[in-house]
Amino acid sequence: MSERQIQLEVLRYNPETDSEPRYQSYSVPCLNEWVVLDALNYVKDNLDPTLSYRWSCHMAVCGSCGMMINGEPKLACKAFIHEYTDQIRVDPLANFPIERDLVTSVEDFITKLASVKPYLIPKSDQPVSAGEFKQTPAELKKFKQYTLCINCMLCYAACPQYGLVPEFLGPAAISMAHRYNQDSRDGGRDERQEVIASDEGVWECSFVGACSEVCPKHVDPAGALQQVKVASTIDWYKEHLMPWMKK
Amino acid sequence: MEIVKTDIAIVGAGGAGLRAAIALAEADPKLRIALISKVYPMRSHTCAAEGGAAGVIKSDDSMALHFGDTVGGGDWLSDQDAVEYFIQEAPKELTQLEHWGCPWSREPDGSVAVRPFGGMKIKRTWFAADKSGFHILHTLFQTSLKYPSIQRFDEYYATDLLVEDGRCQGLTALEIRSGQMKQFQAKAVIIAAGGGGKMFPFTTNGNIKTGDGMALAYRAGTPLKDMEFVQYHPTGLPNNGILLTEGCRGEGGVLFNKHGRRYLQDYGMGPETPIGQPVLKTMELGPRDRLSQAFWGEQKKGNTVSTPWGDCVLLDMRHLGEKKIDERLPLVRDLCISYLGKDPVKEPIPIRPVVHYMMGGIHTDTRAATRLPGLFAAGECACVSINGANRLGSNSLTELLVFGKRAALSAIEHIQSGFPTSKDAALAAQAQASEARIDALMKKTGGTETIAGLRKEMMETMETNVGIYRTGSELATACDKISELRQRYANIALHDKTHVYNTDLMQALELKSMLDCAEAVTVGARERKESRGAHQRLDFTERDDVNLLKHTLTHYHPTDPPRIEYLDVVITQSQPGVRDYSGAKK
Amino acid sequence: MNKPYVRSLSKTGWFLTQPRYKRYMAREVTCLFIFAYTFLLIWGLKRLAEGPDAFQGFLNALHSPLGVLFNLAVLIAAVYHSTSWFNVTPQAMPIMRGEEFVPGNIIVGAHYAVWAVVSLIVLILGV
């Protein structure tokens, strides 16, 4: 296991003492198999206990440690040191307000996620005692990919539309609505449509596709959003050109 | 100090906390629910559970079999009335989760699929590929968004319970974002804050698993139970402890030593079963404690493979084929490739046992009630005990659902029983004392101990002395050392004196929790002079049902070692017997 | 005490900050060429309405070096625009057959095939 001395440039910001963020450099002896998160932990334990960042699972499933690594949205626990040169720049997740150091504000995302009704609105009521809803493997596969979102918000950091128009619901929230819309057990699409087929919803997306490129779980939010657009367009045509088709 | 008045406060928003919150909201929409967590709900460590959740649903299965597997797996330390309740509720809870949208894997006919798991006589583990905990957590979190009465306090760290007139009436919590303390007045409190595996250096547990919930109850005077039982998961990645689910073996993966021998047959779990034809409750489908102990045996015999990360054995899944691995174990494949650079489709994966789960926790009864009226607990932080001396894989995800809901219902019963609320002033005084304690820690200067330094010593102590096999002298060393570290903790000082997201302060508080819990583990282990389940002693190699068919209760003392009390195990139908994992013989 | 620091994206220069944004802008900019070509067609219609001489002048202009260059530029832009959209159709319109999604390259390939056939028909009709 080889060791390398890495210069870690970390954006620091403490609202109580700083008027604006500044970079601070740390020299960290890193094992080649380390991830950037390990380097940050080294800093926290050995060099500077005042550095703040979020992390937990260290296996890319809890979604806590999203940050910009050399300008790219990444999970710090899945950004391998061996893929970088000896100089690594770490910024808080782009497009989100910085609370402190690498900690950004999550509230906007949570509010948006909640607004799309990201829960099953069953087609038909069935008591638990009647057993499970049947769902074939094919029906499951239709939406499975969109269930894999870990809410890490990397897609929002990659999305220029979100950066320019903060009201945009954004990739993860709309993908989650799509996930439930595609679920054979769900009948709540009409309720969600009011939110996601709005100006701040899917039509704000111009299909840059960056969200899908940075998604650590290959959810492909960009694909989900285009599917929502296609379905919403079909809705519009049905409503305006074929009003008799309306339910 | 701001006061938040609520009916029920829940500490922890992982699987158990969310399940409790939803149960409360469903039972009575008028109830005010405060869901307090030091992380956003979806960051909770439930998300890292992989394999699945056990519940009887298939026609070839029965409650009696699930009962037998659980009690035997727990080496008869489980309370059997609790297990009976648990197995009855299990399928209902898992079906409820299905109704909330959990993407369980399916059979071709559309029914929920089940997979085999260690120590289970029948396939009964519901799974969502190998991301079961993740899907359970997100399903619960997203479902919880339906209920306006669930008020979330995300990124709040609970510091103390408010106990007045013999009842738990709320808590104080620090808003991490602002550094402000808040007082939560509640008629009942449910703790669902997870385990404390982070007291060990090599663990599958996330950074947040620091035993805060356990310590919160413990310090308030209600005992911890069976803390000495710490589960090693047999298959962790050797470099960082990342979990490879038991599902790897459930689906047919096998374990080899360096000579290519399926060594489990040498540890009472044979005879060898053909590759690709796993036999339930045999060989690789033995329970976790036995498998981890077998690793230790192989290591002592020199049969392990040397790797840069220490001694390992090999987990071979190649015969499962790419299609099955991608369908059933996609996360495992991704983790192996990403973090170890090895593809399980192409080569065996070196693995070694890793600290995974604490069977012990806050002492509760079958109603999820602690000894402190008004205080309830559920999930890994609680010990009912259904898991006894060794939890069977896939029982914990079910447990947090069953007892999360149970805690909610019991809390409502408690509120309905009617009692006078204590005066605000009395509670305020306690809250202020809690705030003063944090202030003192913040303002203190000149401390000579560091958080990272003490934590490292604690972890090394636990790793060296409180492992898979233990001895009296090692445990005595560990007790002394942890006791010493608790004293030295008084001499730490924070470098960070600011208030916004002060993670230096968080780490100091978490270290305190871990040290308190670690002492309960070490003292409990030193005093349990027998070998049972996950607690194996080289100086007391036999199970002692005459003297120690009992739970260890540990009572907190602020400066001295804890006081130990023993409590009889509840036996309803199964007398202690022999744990037999050589099913293939018959 | 909380004072979140907001970093805002430059309204005018944001697309220069990342290669993937530049690629996106390139795709979007190509539609301007197609937009311009529609004006050319409308102009041609106008000339056609003005009589045979006027239309002949229009055709001559198309055959001038500048006209050829313009057509070539539009063709390249249109091809880039079309292919960039073809390549993302599997994301926007996934198709399931039985238990499996139809592989992306088949969906993309089908688009190219239809394109080739339509081009061929247009070519045959044109000759």
GROMACS .gro file of C-alpha atoms in nm, chain B residues 51-55 94 104 124-127 132 136 394-395 397-398 401:
model
   18
  298GLY     CA    1  -2.977  -0.865   0.301
  299GLY     CA    2  -3.339  -0.841   0.405
  300ALA     CA    3  -3.606  -0.878   0.669
  301ALA     CA    4  -3.748  -1.201   0.808
  302GLY     CA    5  -4.119  -1.271   0.827
  341LEU     CA    6  -4.343  -0.638   0.611
  351TRP     CA    7  -3.946  -0.589  -0.252
  371ARG     CA    8  -3.813  -1.642   0.490
  372THR     CA    9  -3.608  -1.331   0.426
  373TRP     CA   10  -3.791  -1.065   0.227
  374PHE     CA   11  -3.542  -0.864   0.026
  379SER     CA   12  -3.320  -0.390   0.168
  383ILE     CA   13  -3.705   0.024   0.394
  641SER     CA   14  -3.264  -1.038   0.876
  642ASN     CA   15  -3.434  -1.024   1.216
  644LEU     CA   16  -3.492  -0.490   1.006
  645THR     CA   17  -3.812  -0.664   1.106
  648LEU     CA   18  -4.061  -0.219   1.238
   0.00000   0.00000   0.00000
